[in-house]
Structure formats: C-alpha cells, structure tokens
Amino acid sequence: MEVPEVVVGRLPQYVRVLRDLQKKGDRLVSSKELGDLLQMTPAQIRKDLSYFGRFGKQGRGYSVASLLDQLKGILALDREWRIALVGVGRLGRAILGYPGFAPEGFQIVAAFDDDQRQVGQALAGLIVQPMSEMPRIVTEKDIRIAIVAVPAAQAQNVVNQLVSCGVKSVLNYAPVSVQTPEGVRVRGIDPVLSLQSMTYYLGAELGSAQQKRAHRIGARA
Amino acid sequence: MEVPEVVVGRLPQYVRVLRDLQKKGDRLVSSKELGDLLQMTPAQIRKDLSYFGRFGKQGRGYSVASLLDQLKGILALDREWRIALVGVGRLGRAILGYPGFAPEGFQIVAAFDDDQRQVGQALAGLIVQPMSEMPRIVTEKDIRIAIVAVPAAQAQNVVNQLVSCGVKSVLNYAPVSVQTPEGVRVRGIDPVLSLQSMTYYLGAELGSAQQKRAHRIGARA
DNA sequence: GTTTGTGAAGTATTTCACAGCC
DNA sequence: GGCTGTGAAATACTTCACAAAC
C-alpha cells in the first residue's frame, strides 16, 4: 500500500503544530484537538497517521514528544539538508536572510548566479559562484535540494542544469511551471497564484457580469 | 453542480501559461499542449474548463486570447484588488518591494504594524499605520484581502482582527496554521512545509533506519 | 484528420462507525 | 468514559473513450 501524496503533504503541518504544543508544554494531544487546530477532521488525522504505524494510546491520545519524533523520522527531518540557492537578486537575498530554514535543518550551503556583477560577492557567509561551478560544487557538497529564485524566463533552464547535476527536489520561486523528468520533485511558491484562487470566491460575492455568468454555469444542475 | 475547490486552484495556473503563450505570439492552443506545459493530462484540463462553459473549437483547440479573457473573468481578475499588509518587518518589506503583485491587479494600499518604531514611517509610498487604525482604513478603502507577515505568535490575533474588519481572504506568511470562521479563506505560504514534504521522498532513497522502517510499514500489505 | 466536451468508468481520498483498549 | 485504529461506505476527483464539430 503506497502512501498517498496528499497525506505526505499534510505531515509537515502535523509537525508544525506538535512543535507549538510542545513549546506550550502540552504532553498529550488527541486527534480531536489536532483537528481543531488544523481545521480538519479527527478521522483524517488518525487515518493519515495509520499509514505509518500506531502511535497513539486509546483513551489518552498521542504523546506530543513521541509523535513529533516519529514524524520527524518519517519525513527525514532528523538530519541536516544542504541546499543550493540559484539567483541572488532581490528575492534570492531575502531567502538567504530568512531565518526560518536553519532551525528546521535546512542549510543553504551554496549560492549561484550567472550575473557577473554578483559572482564573487560575499552574502550571508557564502561567496556567490558562477553557474559553471554548479556541477562541481553540487557533487562535492552532496546537495540534493535546490531553491530557484531567478526570473521566470530563466527558470526552466536553471532547473534543467540542476537536474543534470543530480538535484532531486526543487523549490521554485519563479512564477512559471517548470517541467522535470519523473523522479524529480518541484514545489512552487507563488503568492500570486494563491491570491488568484481566492479572488474566485470573492468575485462570487461581488460579482461582475461575466463572473456571475461563469458561476451560474458552474452551478447548473 | 459545485465547482470543486481543486479545480479553482488550477485555474490560476492556466492563466499563467496562457499569458506566456500569448507573449510568445501563439494564437491557438490545444488541451494536449497545455497538458504538456503543466504536466497534467489533456482530459483534466478539458474537464476543468467544462465546469465553466465551452471555450474551445473541435479540431482546432482554444483561442489563447479568448480563453485567457474568460478565465480572468471567472477568477475575477478583470479588476483591481486592494490589499492590506500587516507586518512591515524584514518579510513585510520584501513583500512590499515584490514587483509581481501590481501587474496582476493586486495593489497593496495600506500597511500596518504594532511596533511603534515602524508606525509613521514611509515605505513604498505608504505610511505605516498602527493596528488601531485598521477598522477605519479597511472599511474606508473597501479592502477584502490581507497579507499577514507578522511573527508566528501574533498571526492568529492579527487574523482575528482582520476578520472582524470584514476581510474575507488572507494570505498568511507566518509559519502557523490559523483558524478562521467559515466563509473566510486562508492560504499559507511556508517554504519550510514545501521542503519538508519533499524530504520524505529523498529520505526514502537515502534511508535512515527509522525512516526506512516507516516507509516499509507504509508499504505493508 | 484533429480536437473538444462529456457521460460513464475507474481511482483516490475522506468520512463513518464501531470494536478494542486504556 | 474517552480515544485510537481501521475496514467499509460514501464522496470526490481523474481518466477513458467516443460522438459531435470543425
């Protein structure tokens, strides 16, 4: 039995709330409580966890510390992950400065850019490297994850290069959908897409002529 | 027939590739081509579009310009959306400086922070306002969307305030899951969650003892 | 010949509901 | 009494496959 991808996608959320509960000092938590915190049903949480084992105790719930530990193991968060950043423009610098990665075990250990004015510069303790150094450095440092923060027009090309260096996971900040061979995973970060999927529902309430028509068609029996 | 939420979530991606195709000068596109670009099946694209109407021509495909127009109408992107930003720390400033929102019709028209050192300051043409001004300004400017860029500990409280001001859609950059009443939509932007859902698969290849065990249990039966 | 739009079929995912355990 | 773990039932979503349109 394969673990569904949606389930894997939810595990990090469980990790996040469990850490908050631990910080708060809670020792035990029930699927009901987790469900309230995450706005999902208790049954879904129990079912998700059941793909990986039996972590709870009937009548009590789950031990926060031990469930957290188990999930960290399952997600392979019990180690350090070395990451390459490509693109050190405005966005890339913000990513380098983001303090949220390191405490979670994600360390940016190399930065690349093909702009000659950026190369050689020191940023957050790293020397910006030319793209031509990517194969050597990615191999030497055994990097498996990359963050792409280049302009949309260059993203596909950059991802191709990363893939040929053996990178298997890409976090893509460029507002384009990139194609990768089977076995290479991409997650996109695009705030505009997120906003656009919410305006759909706002539009329904406000309603332009065109929009109302569309919703009505969508709502036909 | 309700439009499934997953479908709405994909429409912005269609908009994005259609714009790229238009820039490239393409006039027509088939569901097959769109599918190749987005790594999904042609049938899914046709089915998704069919929730809203009939936009294609048999034998030819879809007109790029007109499909784009239709989708923009459906998603209510044929107007300007005014947005409030809460939190003008490191992250909030990066968001204010991000050039990707305005061309898509998303305009940040107010910025709030409860740090007295930030209030009154001019940033990107806006004066940072104290939180106490939120009800007045959100109402006056008829703001329906907010971007939250405050520390995790304050996010729930900020969202509560936004909701009580009538905000119906929130883009949450804080690494916590916030609870909202029915009818208020939240999308989270958390690069760490995205990375963590990819390490699961990387771990399977590398394999710590604990992780291999977990995957094996997951793969039982 | 090509490609759409769509019911029907096939999968996948979520929820139910309850036996079993604390 | 409370809560987990889980088959079975219910829903949701995707893919198939083909008639109709060009």
Short mmCIF file of N, CA and C (backbone and C1' of nucleotides) in Angstrom, two decimals, chain A residues 1-5 7-8 46-53, chain B residues 200-201 212-221, chain C residues 12-15, chain D residues 5-9:
data_model
loop_
_atom_site.label_atom_id
_atom_site.label_comp_id
_atom_site.label_asym_id
_atom_site.label_seq_id
_atom_site.Cartn_x
_atom_site.Cartn_y
_atom_site.Cartn_z
N MET A 1 0.84 -1.23 0.00
CA MET A 1 0.00 0.00 0.00
C MET A 1 0.87 1.28 0.00
N GLU A 2 0.79 2.02 -1.09
CA GLU A 2 1.50 3.29 -1.24
C GLU A 2 0.90 4.36 -0.31
N VAL A 3 1.72 5.24 0.20
CA VAL A 3 1.19 6.37 0.96
C VAL A 3 0.78 7.47 -0.02
N PRO A 4 -0.48 7.89 0.03
CA PRO A 4 -0.92 8.94 -0.91
C PRO A 4 -0.12 10.22 -0.73
N GLU A 5 0.13 10.90 -1.82
CA GLU A 5 0.92 12.13 -1.79
C GLU A 5 0.27 13.22 -0.94
N VAL A 7 -1.31 12.81 1.73
CA VAL A 7 -1.02 12.50 3.13
C VAL A 7 0.37 13.02 3.50
N VAL A 8 1.34 12.72 2.65
CA VAL A 8 2.71 13.20 2.89
C VAL A 8 2.70 14.73 2.99
N ARG A 46 -6.19 10.62 12.15
CA ARG A 46 -5.92 9.24 12.58
C ARG A 46 -5.59 8.36 11.38
N LYS A 47 -6.37 8.52 10.31
CA LYS A 47 -6.14 7.72 9.11
C LYS A 47 -4.77 8.02 8.51
N ASP A 48 -4.42 9.30 8.44
CA ASP A 48 -3.10 9.68 7.90
C ASP A 48 -1.99 8.99 8.69
N LEU A 49 -2.07 9.09 9.99
CA LEU A 49 -1.02 8.51 10.83
C LEU A 49 -0.97 7.00 10.69
N SER A 50 -2.15 6.40 10.46
CA SER A 50 -2.21 4.94 10.41
C SER A 50 -1.44 4.37 9.21
N TYR A 51 -1.14 5.21 8.22
CA TYR A 51 -0.31 4.72 7.11
C TYR A 51 1.09 4.35 7.57
N PHE A 52 1.50 4.93 8.69
CA PHE A 52 2.90 4.77 9.10
C PHE A 52 3.09 3.93 10.35
N GLY A 53 2.00 3.67 11.06
CA GLY A 53 2.13 2.86 12.27
C GLY A 53 1.05 3.23 13.26
N TYR B 200 10.63 13.77 2.51
CA TYR B 200 10.06 12.43 2.67
C TYR B 200 10.56 11.50 1.58
N TYR B 201 10.50 11.97 0.35
CA TYR B 201 10.88 11.13 -0.79
C TYR B 201 12.39 10.99 -0.90
N LYS B 212 13.41 4.19 7.00
CA LYS B 212 13.15 3.00 6.21
C LYS B 212 12.05 2.17 6.83
N ARG B 213 12.12 2.07 8.16
CA ARG B 213 11.09 1.34 8.87
C ARG B 213 9.72 1.95 8.57
N ALA B 214 9.66 3.25 8.67
CA ALA B 214 8.39 3.95 8.46
C ALA B 214 7.86 3.68 7.05
N HIS B 215 8.74 3.79 6.07
CA HIS B 215 8.29 3.56 4.69
C HIS B 215 7.84 2.13 4.50
N ARG B 216 8.54 1.22 5.15
CA ARG B 216 8.17 -0.17 5.00
C ARG B 216 6.80 -0.44 5.60
N ILE B 217 6.57 0.12 6.78
CA ILE B 217 5.24 -0.01 7.38
C ILE B 217 4.21 0.58 6.43
N GLY B 218 4.54 1.75 5.92
CA GLY B 218 3.64 2.42 4.97
C GLY B 218 3.38 1.54 3.76
N ALA B 219 4.35 0.69 3.45
CA ALA B 219 4.23 -0.10 2.23
C ALA B 219 3.77 -1.52 2.51
N ARG B 220 3.31 -1.76 3.71
CA ARG B 220 2.88 -3.12 4.05
C ARG B 220 1.60 -3.49 3.31
N ALA B 221 1.25 -4.80 3.38
CA ALA B 221 0.07 -5.34 2.70
C ALA B 221 0.12 -5.27 1.24
P DA C 12 -5.35 5.04 -7.71
"O5'" DA C 12 -5.81 6.32 -6.90
"C5'" DA C 12 -6.25 7.47 -7.55
"C4'" DA C 12 -6.70 8.47 -6.51
"C3'" DA C 12 -5.99 8.35 -5.16
"O3'" DA C 12 -5.69 9.68 -4.79
"C1'" DA C 12 -8.35 8.16 -4.88
P DT C 13 -4.95 10.06 -3.44
"O5'" DT C 13 -6.19 10.44 -2.52
"C5'" DT C 13 -6.98 11.56 -2.88
"C4'" DT C 13 -8.08 11.71 -1.86
"C3'" DT C 13 -7.60 11.72 -0.41
"O3'" DT C 13 -7.97 12.99 0.10
"C1'" DT C 13 -9.49 10.31 -0.70
P DT C 14 -7.86 13.37 1.63
"O5'" DT C 14 -9.35 13.02 2.08
"C5'" DT C 14 -10.43 13.74 1.52
"C4'" DT C 14 -11.72 13.29 2.19
"C3'" DT C 14 -11.74 13.49 3.71
"O3'" DT C 14 -12.89 14.27 3.97
"C1'" DT C 14 -12.38 11.27 3.14
P DT C 15 -13.28 14.67 5.46
"O5'" DT C 15 -14.32 13.54 5.86
"C5'" DT C 15 -15.52 13.41 5.13
"C4'" DT C 15 -16.26 12.21 5.67
"C3'" DT C 15 -16.47 12.26 7.18
"O3'" DT C 15 -17.88 12.21 7.38
"C1'" DT C 15 -15.66 10.14 6.48
P DG D 5 -3.46 4.99 16.94
"O5'" DG D 5 -4.32 3.88 16.21
"C5'" DG D 5 -4.35 2.59 16.75
"C4'" DG D 5 -5.19 1.70 15.84
"C3'" DG D 5 -4.80 1.75 14.37
"O3'" DG D 5 -4.85 0.40 13.91
"C1'" DG D 5 -7.09 2.31 14.61
P DT D 6 -4.58 0.00 12.42
"O5'" DT D 6 -6.05 -0.14 11.83
"C5'" DT D 6 -6.83 -1.27 12.12
"C4'" DT D 6 -8.14 -1.12 11.37
"C3'" DT D 6 -7.96 -0.91 9.87
"O3'" DT D 6 -8.82 -1.78 9.19
"C1'" DT D 6 -9.42 0.69 10.74
P DG D 7 -8.33 -2.90 8.21
"O5'" DG D 7 -9.34 -4.10 8.54
"C5'" DG D 7 -10.13 -4.61 7.53
"C4'" DG D 7 -11.52 -3.98 7.61
"C3'" DG D 7 -12.17 -3.87 6.24
"O3'" DG D 7 -13.33 -4.71 6.25
"C1'" DG D 7 -12.44 -1.84 7.48
P DA D 8 -14.13 -4.97 4.94
"O5'" DA D 8 -15.31 -3.90 5.01
"C5'" DA D 8 -15.95 -3.58 6.26
"C4'" DA D 8 -16.93 -2.46 5.98
"C3'" DA D 8 -17.49 -2.47 4.56
"O3'" DA D 8 -18.86 -2.11 4.64
"C1'" DA D 8 -16.40 -0.41 4.95
P DA D 9 -19.69 -1.79 3.28
"O5'" DA D 9 -19.83 -0.20 3.35
"C5'" DA D 9 -20.46 0.38 4.50
"C4'" DA D 9 -20.67 1.86 4.24
"C3'" DA D 9 -21.40 2.18 2.94
"O3'" DA D 9 -22.36 3.18 3.24
"C1'" DA D 9 -19.26 3.23 2.94
#
